Amino acid sequence: MTQTYDYIVVGAGSAGCVLANRLSEDGKCSVLLLENGGSDRSIFIQMPTALSIPMNTSKYNWQFESEPEPYLNNRRMHCPRGKVLGGSSSINGMVYVRGHAKDFDEWQEEGAEGWDYRHCLPYFKKAETWTFGSDSYRGDRGPLGVNTGNQMKNPLYRAFIDAGVQAGYPATADYNGAQQEGFGPMQMTIKNGVRWSTSNAYLRPVRSRSNLTVVTHALVHRVVLEGKRAVGVQYERKGEVLTVRADREVVLSAGSIGSPHLLQLSGIGRRDVLEKAGIEVLHELPGVGENLQDHLEFYFQFRCLKPVSLNRKLGWASRLQIGAQWFFLKKGLGATNHFESCGFIRSKAGVEWPDIQYHFLPAAMRYDGKEAFAGDGFQLHVGHNKPKSRGHVHVRSGDPRQHPEILFNYLKEEADREAFRDCVRLSREIIHQQAMDEYRGAEIQPGVEVDTDEEIDAFVRGAVESAYHPSCSCKMGTDEMAVVDPQTRVHGIQSLRVVDSSIFPTIPNGNLNAPTIMVAERAADIIRGFEPLAPSNAPVSMDEQWQARQRPREAARALA
């Protein structure tokens, strides 16, 4: 028997959990939430410091991989996406960055009418409970817990912020408030010492609603169309293929890889791509899977002269102690992601808002948790966040189990390569400020011998990694390459929407979990026909002389 629901939401991730909560909260509309993964109850998901484990575990991760990237020495790049309740918010680094206000104004300029900063800010506020209370920029009544970790107890965090200020950049107490540009404490989605994924924040509190059905281990095959109308979804569970119908709408929230792939599996997309995969073209929409964007970063690593780094906590005895303290008290080093200070700067004069981001880590290690070298160390994760290069997601066949072809074309554009040269040179200048003198040892990576443009380019090609922020592959707008309109409706198909990071027109300067949640909050009001929240008039702090200078004042100390 075919079951019928008002709404079917595909993907219980950063957006899908929000939608399941909001669309079912009136108690009247029936909502089906389909997720290919399973439970997120694992201690390794819930304990913030264990973030490298779910991120690298196939049980919780789709384990996507790019094609050989032609501008990165033909390396295949790891592209983890969450396959579990909470989606990527259950396997990510828990960093909470909204993006710069100008990023959202840029969305509107790209054709996403109504998605400028004034209209987005109220939904950022609606989503969160900021540990320090509410103001014009922050909310204190939302499901999402946001705090600053362990309050920068390690002295390296403060030293990094001070070094940024000494280098001529501003300090910012809240980069998600009036001023992103500068150096300050990092924010994270953690509550009471626990990872506060969208599963914990939005889904778990409402699982008992009689009008909400959550089905896990469901592999969606396609959206069912009748003419130019979406009427349901076909999915497989435990070897059985089922079809469910939607009286109102189908909403894809499968992420920037999954959503365009599902559209293509359903016969919606570029004609040549679908025909090559042997899929009947039911609706030609050339932008599906195009415009793919991501952030790259590399680790700028130094030895530490004092015995204060977290490299001393990587032994099994220390790990057991940290784990026990977290298990019983939800406190200590287990209750943070360890990225507790950060920076946002502009790469050069003439760049209007920050395009380079720093995550500071008082240790030298990789995302997989492996130690970088023996002894104490620290590192900056640094990357250029407004890339010009564009890639794609293309279906390979009609088999939903076969991963799509993913090509980012990282660093294809010269402007992106130039920006990474800026990342190397500006980072060195910051770390060589007086505040870091007592901690800064030898430069391990890139190494002082990496200095010319050619040497930096070669290093970046070999060492740069994805920051795991794929987006923009079903962009929102009204031009011929747009996939959804500003109401999140798929162009030319009735009763079908996409709501996740794939609909971003351009990638923001920051991590993507926060803006994805915001998009889902705002889309939920649009879907329900609610009046949008009143736009904000909160001012945004910008460097008025951005055209003439790269930072607000001269560095206090020249590059050593």
Coordinates of C-alpha atoms in Angstrom, one line a residue:
M1 CA 0.0 0.0 0.0
T2 CA 1.3 3.4 -0.9
Q3 CA 1.5 5.7 2.1
T4 CA 0.7 9.4 1.8
Y5 CA 2.1 12.4 3.7
D6 CA 1.7 16.1 3.4
Y7 CA 5.4 16.7 3.1
I8 CA 8.3 14.3 2.3
V9 CA 11.8 15.6 3.3
V10 CA 14.8 13.7 1.9
G11 CA 17.8 13.9 4.2
A12 CA 17.9 14.3 7.9
G13 CA 20.9 16.6 8.0
S14 CA 21.6 20.3 8.8
A15 CA 18.6 21.4 6.8
G16 CA 16.3 18.3 6.9
C17 CA 16.1 18.1 10.7
V18 CA 15.1 21.8 10.9
L19 CA 12.4 21.3 8.3
A20 CA 11.1 18.2 10.0
N21 CA 10.7 20.1 13.2
R22 CA 9.1 23.3 11.7
L23 CA 6.8 21.7 9.2
S24 CA 5.3 19.3 11.8
E25 CA 5.0 21.8 14.7
D26 CA 1.4 22.7 14.0
G27 CA 0.4 19.1 14.7
K28 CA -1.7 19.1 11.6
C29 CA 0.6 18.4 8.6
S30 CA 2.0 14.9 8.3
V31 CA 5.8 14.9 7.6
L32 CA 8.0 12.0 6.5
L33 CA 11.7 12.4 7.0
L34 CA 13.9 9.9 5.1
E35 CA 17.6 9.3 6.0
N36 CA 20.0 6.9 4.5
G37 CA 22.1 6.6 7.6
G38 CA 21.1 5.5 11.1
S39 CA 21.3 6.6 14.7
D40 CA 23.7 9.3 15.9
R41 CA 23.8 7.9 19.5
S42 CA 27.5 7.0 19.2
I43 CA 29.8 8.5 21.9
F44 CA 32.2 9.4 19.1
I45 CA 29.6 11.7 17.6
Q46 CA 28.4 13.2 20.8
M47 CA 31.8 13.9 22.3
P48 CA 33.2 17.1 20.6
T49 CA 36.8 16.2 20.8
A50 CA 36.3 12.9 19.0
L51 CA 35.3 14.8 15.8
S52 CA 37.9 13.1 13.6
I53 CA 36.3 9.6 14.2
P54 CA 32.9 10.1 12.6
M55 CA 34.4 12.3 9.9
N56 CA 36.5 9.3 8.8
T57 CA 34.1 6.4 9.5
S58 CA 32.1 5.0 6.5
K59 CA 29.2 4.1 8.8
Y60 CA 28.5 7.8 9.3
N61 CA 30.0 9.2 6.1
W62 CA 29.1 8.9 2.4
Q63 CA 32.9 8.9 1.7
F64 CA 32.6 10.8 -1.5
E65 CA 35.7 11.5 -3.5
S66 CA 36.4 13.9 -6.3
E67 CA 37.8 13.1 -9.7
P68 CA 41.5 13.7 -10.1
E69 CA 41.7 17.5 -9.6
P70 CA 43.7 18.9 -12.6
Y71 CA 45.1 21.9 -10.8
L72 CA 46.1 19.9 -7.6
N73 CA 48.6 17.5 -9.1
N74 CA 45.6 15.3 -10.2
R75 CA 44.9 14.3 -6.5
R76 CA 41.5 12.9 -5.6
M77 CA 40.1 14.9 -2.8
H78 CA 38.2 13.5 0.2
C79 CA 34.6 14.9 0.3
P80 CA 33.0 13.6 3.5
R81 CA 29.2 14.1 3.9
G82 CA 27.1 13.0 6.8
K83 CA 25.2 9.7 6.5
V84 CA 23.5 9.7 9.9
L85 CA 20.8 11.5 11.8
G86 CA 22.0 15.1 11.9
G87 CA 23.9 14.7 8.6
S88 CA 27.1 16.6 8.3
S89 CA 26.2 18.5 11.6
S90 CA 26.9 15.1 13.3
I91 CA 30.4 14.6 11.8
N92 CA 31.6 18.2 11.2
G93 CA 34.0 20.3 13.3
M94 CA 31.1 22.1 15.1
V95 CA 32.5 25.5 14.1
Y96 CA 29.7 28.2 14.1
V97 CA 30.3 30.9 11.5
R98 CA 27.4 32.6 9.8
G99 CA 29.4 34.3 7.1
H100 CA 29.9 38.0 6.4
A101 CA 26.8 40.2 6.0
K102 CA 28.0 41.1 2.4
D103 CA 27.9 37.4 1.5
F104 CA 24.1 37.4 1.8
D105 CA 23.8 40.8 0.1
E106 CA 25.7 39.1 -2.7
W107 CA 23.1 36.3 -2.8
Q108 CA 20.4 38.9 -3.5
E109 CA 22.6 40.5 -6.2
E110 CA 22.9 37.1 -7.8
G111 CA 19.1 36.9 -8.1
A112 CA 18.1 35.4 -4.7
E113 CA 15.6 38.2 -4.0
G114 CA 14.8 38.5 -0.2
W115 CA 18.0 36.6 0.9
D116 CA 20.1 39.7 1.7
Y117 CA 21.5 40.1 5.2
R118 CA 18.6 42.2 6.5
H119 CA 16.2 39.3 5.8
C120 CA 18.6 36.5 6.8
L121 CA 19.8 37.9 10.2
P122 CA 16.4 37.4 12.0
Y123 CA 16.5 33.7 11.0
F124 CA 20.1 33.3 12.3
K125 CA 18.8 34.7 15.6
K126 CA 15.7 32.5 15.6
A127 CA 17.8 29.3 15.3
E128 CA 20.2 29.9 18.1
T129 CA 20.7 30.2 21.9
W130 CA 23.9 32.2 22.3
T131 CA 25.5 31.5 25.6
F132 CA 26.0 35.2 26.3
G133 CA 22.4 36.3 25.7
S134 CA 20.6 38.2 23.0
D135 CA 21.1 41.5 21.3
S136 CA 20.5 43.0 17.8
Y137 CA 22.6 40.2 16.3
R138 CA 22.2 37.2 18.6
G139 CA 19.3 35.0 19.7
D140 CA 18.7 33.3 23.1
R141 CA 15.5 31.2 22.4
G142 CA 16.5 29.0 19.5
P143 CA 17.1 25.2 19.5
L144 CA 20.8 25.5 18.5
G145 CA 23.2 25.9 21.4
V146 CA 26.2 28.1 20.6
N147 CA 29.2 28.9 22.9
T148 CA 32.9 29.4 22.9
G149 CA 34.2 26.1 24.2
N150 CA 36.5 26.1 27.2
Q151 CA 37.0 29.9 27.2
M152 CA 40.6 29.7 25.7
K153 CA 42.3 28.3 28.8
N154 CA 45.3 27.4 26.7
P155 CA 47.6 30.5 26.4
L156 CA 48.2 29.9 22.8
Y157 CA 44.7 30.9 21.8
R158 CA 45.1 34.4 23.3
A159 CA 48.6 34.7 21.9
F160 CA 47.3 34.2 18.4
I161 CA 44.6 36.8 18.8
D162 CA 47.2 39.3 20.2
A163 CA 49.5 38.6 17.3
G164 CA 46.7 39.4 14.8
V165 CA 46.1 42.7 16.5
Q166 CA 49.8 43.5 16.6
A167 CA 49.9 42.8 12.9
G168 CA 47.5 45.6 12.4
Y169 CA 44.1 43.8 12.3
P170 CA 41.2 44.6 14.6
A171 CA 40.0 42.5 17.5
T172 CA 36.4 41.3 17.3
A173 CA 34.6 39.9 20.3
D174 CA 31.8 38.4 18.1
Y175 CA 32.5 37.8 14.5
N176 CA 28.9 36.8 14.1
G177 CA 27.8 40.2 15.3
A178 CA 28.5 43.6 13.9
Q179 CA 32.0 42.9 12.8
Q180 CA 33.4 39.8 11.3
E181 CA 36.8 41.2 10.3
G182 CA 39.5 40.7 12.9
F183 CA 40.7 38.2 15.5
G184 CA 38.8 36.8 18.5
P185 CA 37.3 33.7 20.2
M186 CA 35.8 31.0 18.0
Q187 CA 32.2 29.8 18.4
M188 CA 31.0 26.3 18.2
T189 CA 27.7 24.3 18.2
I190 CA 28.1 22.6 21.6
K191 CA 25.7 22.6 24.5
N192 CA 26.5 21.3 28.0
G193 CA 29.6 19.7 26.7
V194 CA 27.8 17.8 23.9
R195 CA 27.9 18.2 20.1
W196 CA 24.7 20.1 19.3
S197 CA 23.9 18.8 15.9
T198 CA 20.6 19.5 14.2
S199 CA 19.6 16.0 15.3
N200 CA 20.1 17.0 19.0
A201 CA 18.7 20.5 18.6
Y202 CA 15.8 20.1 16.3
L203 CA 14.9 16.4 15.7
R204 CA 15.3 14.6 19.0
P205 CA 12.9 16.9 21.0
V206 CA 10.1 16.3 18.5
R207 CA 10.5 12.6 17.6
S208 CA 7.4 11.7 19.5
R209 CA 5.1 13.9 17.5
S210 CA 2.3 11.7 16.0
N211 CA 2.4 13.6 12.7
L212 CA 6.2 13.1 12.2
T213 CA 7.6 9.9 10.8
V214 CA 11.3 9.3 10.7
V215 CA 12.6 6.4 8.5
T216 CA 16.3 5.6 8.7
H217 CA 18.4 3.4 6.4
A218 CA 16.3 4.5 3.5
L219 CA 18.2 4.9 0.2
V220 CA 16.1 7.3 -2.0
H221 CA 16.1 6.2 -5.7
R222 CA 14.3 9.1 -7.2
V223 CA 11.6 11.7 -7.0
V224 CA 8.3 10.4 -8.6
L225 CA 7.0 12.8 -11.2
E226 CA 3.6 13.0 -12.9
G227 CA 4.2 15.3 -15.8
K228 CA 5.8 18.4 -14.3
R229 CA 4.7 17.8 -10.8
A230 CA 6.5 15.9 -8.0
V231 CA 4.0 13.5 -6.3
G232 CA 6.3 11.3 -4.2
V233 CA 9.5 9.5 -3.6
Q234 CA 10.8 6.0 -4.4
Y235 CA 13.2 4.6 -1.8
E236 CA 14.7 1.3 -0.8
R237 CA 14.9 -0.1 2.7
K238 CA 16.0 -3.6 3.8
G239 CA 15.9 -4.8 0.1
E240 CA 12.3 -3.6 -0.5
V241 CA 11.6 -0.7 -2.9
L242 CA 8.7 1.5 -1.6
T243 CA 6.9 4.4 -3.1
V244 CA 5.4 7.2 -0.8
R245 CA 3.3 10.0 -2.0
A246 CA 3.3 13.7 -1.0
D247 CA 0.0 15.6 -1.0
R248 CA 1.7 18.9 -0.7
E249 CA 5.4 18.9 -1.5
V250 CA 8.7 16.9 -1.7
V251 CA 11.7 18.7 -0.3
L252 CA 15.2 17.6 -1.1
S253 CA 17.7 18.3 1.7
A254 CA 20.3 15.8 0.8
G255 CA 23.2 18.3 0.6
S256 CA 25.3 19.7 -2.1
I257 CA 26.3 16.3 -3.5
G258 CA 23.1 14.4 -2.8
S259 CA 20.4 16.9 -3.9
P260 CA 21.7 17.5 -7.4
H261 CA 22.4 13.7 -7.8
L262 CA 18.8 12.9 -6.8
L263 CA 17.4 15.5 -9.2
Q264 CA 19.5 13.9 -12.0
L265 CA 18.4 10.4 -11.0
S266 CA 14.8 11.7 -11.3
G267 CA 15.4 12.9 -14.9
I268 CA 15.9 16.6 -14.0
G269 CA 19.1 18.2 -15.2
R270 CA 21.4 18.9 -18.1
R271 CA 20.3 16.9 -21.1
D272 CA 23.8 15.8 -22.1
V273 CA 24.6 14.6 -18.6
L274 CA 21.4 12.6 -18.2
E275 CA 21.7 11.0 -21.7
K276 CA 25.3 10.0 -21.0
A277 CA 24.1 8.3 -17.8
G278 CA 21.3 6.6 -19.7
I279 CA 18.6 8.5 -17.8
E280 CA 15.4 9.7 -19.6
V281 CA 15.2 13.5 -19.6
L282 CA 11.9 14.4 -17.9
H283 CA 12.7 18.1 -17.3
E284 CA 15.7 19.8 -18.8
L285 CA 17.3 22.1 -16.2
P286 CA 20.9 22.9 -17.2
G287 CA 22.1 24.3 -13.8
V288 CA 21.6 21.1 -11.8
G289 CA 25.0 20.0 -10.5
E290 CA 26.8 23.0 -11.9
N291 CA 28.4 26.0 -10.0
L292 CA 29.9 23.6 -7.4
Q293 CA 32.1 25.6 -4.9
D294 CA 34.1 24.6 -1.9
H295 CA 36.7 26.0 0.5
L296 CA 40.3 24.9 0.5
E297 CA 42.7 25.2 3.4
F298 CA 46.2 24.0 4.5
Y299 CA 47.9 23.6 7.8
F300 CA 50.5 26.2 8.7
Q301 CA 52.5 24.3 11.4
F302 CA 55.1 25.4 13.9
R303 CA 57.0 23.8 16.7
C304 CA 56.1 25.2 20.1
L305 CA 58.9 26.3 22.4
K306 CA 56.8 25.8 25.6
P307 CA 55.2 22.6 26.8
V308 CA 51.7 23.8 26.5
S309 CA 50.4 22.3 23.3
L310 CA 47.8 19.6 23.0
N311 CA 50.3 17.3 21.4
R312 CA 51.1 16.3 25.0
K313 CA 47.5 15.0 25.3
L314 CA 47.6 12.5 22.4
G315 CA 48.8 9.5 24.3
W316 CA 46.4 6.8 25.3
A317 CA 46.6 7.5 29.0
S318 CA 45.7 11.2 28.4
R319 CA 42.9 10.2 26.0
L320 CA 41.4 7.9 28.5
Q321 CA 41.5 10.6 31.2
I322 CA 39.9 13.1 28.8
G323 CA 37.2 10.6 27.8
A324 CA 36.4 9.7 31.3
Q325 CA 36.0 13.3 32.4
W326 CA 33.7 14.0 29.5
F327 CA 31.7 10.8 30.0
F328 CA 30.9 11.5 33.6
L329 CA 31.0 15.3 33.8
K330 CA 30.7 16.5 30.1
K331 CA 33.6 18.9 30.9
G332 CA 37.3 19.3 30.1
L333 CA 39.2 18.8 26.8
G334 CA 36.5 16.4 25.6
A335 CA 33.9 19.1 25.6
T336 CA 35.5 21.3 22.9
N337 CA 36.5 21.0 19.3
H338 CA 39.8 22.8 20.2
F339 CA 39.4 25.6 17.6
E340 CA 38.9 28.3 20.2
S341 CA 40.4 31.3 18.5
C342 CA 40.2 32.5 14.9
G343 CA 40.6 35.3 12.5
F344 CA 39.0 36.8 9.4
I345 CA 41.0 39.1 7.2
R346 CA 41.0 40.6 3.7
S347 CA 43.7 39.3 1.4
K348 CA 44.5 42.7 -0.2
A349 CA 43.4 46.3 -0.6
G350 CA 40.4 46.5 -2.8
V351 CA 38.7 43.4 -1.3
E352 CA 35.6 44.7 0.4
W353 CA 35.0 42.1 3.1
P354 CA 37.1 39.3 4.6
D355 CA 38.0 36.4 2.2
I356 CA 40.6 34.6 4.3
Q357 CA 39.7 32.6 7.4
Y358 CA 41.9 31.2 10.2
H359 CA 41.1 28.4 12.6
F360 CA 43.8 28.2 15.3
L361 CA 44.7 24.9 16.9
P362 CA 47.1 24.6 19.9
A363 CA 48.4 21.3 18.5
A364 CA 50.0 20.1 15.3
M365 CA 47.9 17.2 13.9
R366 CA 45.7 16.2 11.0
Y367 CA 41.9 16.0 10.8
D368 CA 42.2 12.2 11.2
G369 CA 43.8 12.8 14.6
K370 CA 47.3 11.7 13.7
E371 CA 50.2 13.5 15.3
A372 CA 52.1 15.7 12.9
F373 CA 55.5 15.2 14.6
A374 CA 57.0 14.4 18.0
G375 CA 57.0 17.2 20.5
D376 CA 54.9 20.4 21.0
G377 CA 53.4 22.3 18.2
F378 CA 50.6 24.5 17.0
Q379 CA 49.0 25.2 13.6
L380 CA 46.8 27.6 11.7
H381 CA 44.2 26.2 9.3
V382 CA 44.1 28.9 6.7
G383 CA 42.2 29.2 3.5
H384 CA 40.8 31.6 0.9
N385 CA 37.1 31.5 1.2
K386 CA 35.7 33.4 -1.9
P387 CA 37.0 31.2 -4.7
K388 CA 36.4 32.0 -8.4
S389 CA 36.8 28.4 -9.6
R390 CA 33.7 26.3 -10.2
G391 CA 33.0 22.6 -10.5
H392 CA 30.2 20.1 -11.0
V393 CA 28.3 17.1 -9.7
H394 CA 27.2 14.7 -12.5
V395 CA 25.2 11.5 -12.3
R396 CA 27.1 8.5 -13.7
S397 CA 24.2 6.0 -14.1
G398 CA 20.7 5.3 -13.0
D399 CA 22.0 3.3 -10.1
P400 CA 21.4 5.3 -6.9
R401 CA 24.2 3.4 -5.2
Q402 CA 26.9 4.7 -7.6
H403 CA 28.4 7.9 -6.4
P404 CA 28.2 10.8 -8.9
E405 CA 31.2 12.3 -10.7
I406 CA 32.5 15.2 -8.5
L407 CA 35.0 17.7 -9.9
F408 CA 35.7 20.9 -8.0
N409 CA 38.3 22.4 -10.4
Y410 CA 40.1 23.7 -7.3
L411 CA 42.5 26.6 -8.1
K412 CA 41.6 26.6 -11.8
E413 CA 41.4 30.4 -11.6
E414 CA 44.6 32.5 -11.2
A415 CA 42.8 34.7 -8.7
D416 CA 42.5 31.7 -6.4
R417 CA 46.1 30.8 -6.7
E418 CA 47.1 34.3 -6.0
A419 CA 44.9 34.4 -2.9
F420 CA 46.7 31.3 -1.5
R421 CA 50.1 33.1 -1.9
D422 CA 48.6 35.8 0.2
C423 CA 47.5 33.2 2.8
V424 CA 51.1 32.0 3.1
R425 CA 52.7 35.5 3.3
L426 CA 50.1 37.1 5.6
S427 CA 50.1 34.1 7.9
R428 CA 53.9 34.3 8.4
E429 CA 53.6 37.9 9.2
I430 CA 51.0 37.3 11.9
I431 CA 52.8 34.4 13.5
H432 CA 56.1 36.5 13.6
Q433 CA 54.5 39.1 15.8
Q434 CA 55.8 39.7 19.4
A435 CA 52.9 37.9 21.0
M436 CA 54.1 34.6 19.6
D437 CA 57.8 35.0 20.3
E438 CA 57.8 32.9 23.5
Y439 CA 55.9 30.0 21.7
R440 CA 57.1 30.1 18.1
G441 CA 59.6 27.5 17.1
A442 CA 60.7 26.3 13.7
E443 CA 58.3 26.5 10.8
I444 CA 57.5 22.9 9.9
Q445 CA 55.0 23.5 7.1
P446 CA 55.3 25.0 4.5
G447 CA 58.9 25.6 5.6
V448 CA 60.9 28.7 5.3
E449 CA 62.4 27.5 2.0
V450 CA 58.9 27.9 0.4
D451 CA 59.0 31.6 -0.5
T452 CA 58.6 32.5 -4.1
D453 CA 55.3 32.5 -6.0
E454 CA 56.4 29.3 -7.8
E455 CA 57.4 27.6 -4.5
I456 CA 54.2 28.5 -2.8
D457 CA 52.1 27.4 -5.7
A458 CA 53.8 24.0 -5.8
F459 CA 53.4 23.6 -2.0
V460 CA 49.7 24.5 -2.2
R461 CA 49.0 22.1 -5.0
G462 CA 50.4 19.3 -3.0
A463 CA 49.3 20.1 0.5
V464 CA 46.0 21.9 0.3
E465 CA 42.9 20.0 1.5
S466 CA 39.2 20.5 1.4
A467 CA 37.6 22.3 4.3
Y468 CA 34.6 20.2 3.6
H469 CA 32.2 22.9 2.5
P470 CA 30.8 21.8 -0.8
S471 CA 27.9 24.1 -1.9
C472 CA 26.1 26.0 -4.6
S473 CA 25.4 23.0 -6.9
C474 CA 21.6 23.8 -7.2
K475 CA 21.9 27.6 -7.0
M476 CA 19.0 29.8 -6.1
G477 CA 18.1 32.6 -8.6
T478 CA 16.2 33.5 -11.7
D479 CA 18.8 33.2 -14.5
E480 CA 19.1 30.2 -16.9
M481 CA 21.5 28.3 -14.7
A482 CA 19.4 28.7 -11.5
V483 CA 17.9 25.5 -10.2
V484 CA 15.5 26.9 -7.6
D485 CA 13.7 30.2 -7.4
P486 CA 13.9 32.5 -4.3
Q487 CA 11.0 30.5 -2.8
T488 CA 13.3 27.4 -3.0
R489 CA 11.0 25.8 -5.7
V490 CA 12.6 23.9 -8.5
H491 CA 12.2 25.8 -11.7
G492 CA 9.5 24.2 -13.9
I493 CA 8.5 21.5 -11.5
Q494 CA 5.5 21.9 -9.2
S495 CA 5.6 20.7 -5.6
L496 CA 9.3 20.2 -5.5
R497 CA 11.9 22.2 -3.5
V498 CA 15.5 22.0 -2.6
V499 CA 16.5 23.3 0.8
D500 CA 20.2 22.9 1.8
S501 CA 23.6 24.4 1.1
S502 CA 23.3 23.4 -2.6
I503 CA 21.0 26.4 -3.2
F504 CA 23.5 29.0 -2.1
P505 CA 24.3 31.2 -5.1
T506 CA 27.8 31.8 -3.8
I507 CA 29.8 30.3 -1.0
P508 CA 30.0 32.5 2.2
N509 CA 33.2 33.5 4.0
G510 CA 32.9 30.9 6.8
N511 CA 31.8 27.4 7.7
L512 CA 28.5 26.3 6.2
N513 CA 26.5 24.7 9.0
A514 CA 25.2 28.0 10.4
P515 CA 24.0 29.4 7.0
T516 CA 22.5 26.0 6.1
I517 CA 20.4 26.0 9.3
M518 CA 19.4 29.6 8.6
V519 CA 18.3 28.7 5.1
A520 CA 16.1 25.9 6.4
E521 CA 14.5 28.1 9.1
R522 CA 13.6 30.7 6.5
A523 CA 12.5 28.2 3.9
A524 CA 10.2 26.6 6.5
D525 CA 8.3 29.8 6.9
I526 CA 8.1 30.2 3.1
I527 CA 6.8 26.7 2.7
R528 CA 4.1 27.2 5.3
G529 CA 3.1 30.5 3.8
F530 CA 4.0 32.5 6.9
E531 CA 4.9 36.1 6.9
P532 CA 8.7 36.4 7.0
L533 CA 10.3 37.7 10.1
A534 CA 10.7 41.5 10.1
P535 CA 14.1 42.5 8.4
S536 CA 16.8 43.7 10.7
N537 CA 18.3 47.2 10.5
A538 CA 21.4 46.2 12.7
P539 CA 24.5 48.0 11.3
V540 CA 27.5 46.2 9.9
S541 CA 31.0 47.3 10.7
M542 CA 33.3 47.6 7.7
D543 CA 36.6 49.2 7.0
E544 CA 35.7 52.4 5.2
Q545 CA 39.1 52.5 3.5
W546 CA 39.0 49.0 2.2
Q547 CA 39.8 50.1 -1.4
A548 CA 43.1 51.6 -0.3
R549 CA 44.4 49.3 2.5
Q550 CA 44.5 45.6 3.3
R551 CA 44.2 46.1 7.1
P552 CA 43.1 49.0 9.3
R553 CA 46.6 50.0 10.5
E554 CA 50.2 49.3 9.9
A555 CA 51.8 46.3 11.5
A556 CA 53.4 46.9 14.9
R557 CA 56.3 44.8 13.9
A558 CA 57.7 44.0 10.5
L559 CA 58.0 40.5 9.2
A560 CA 61.0 38.8 10.9

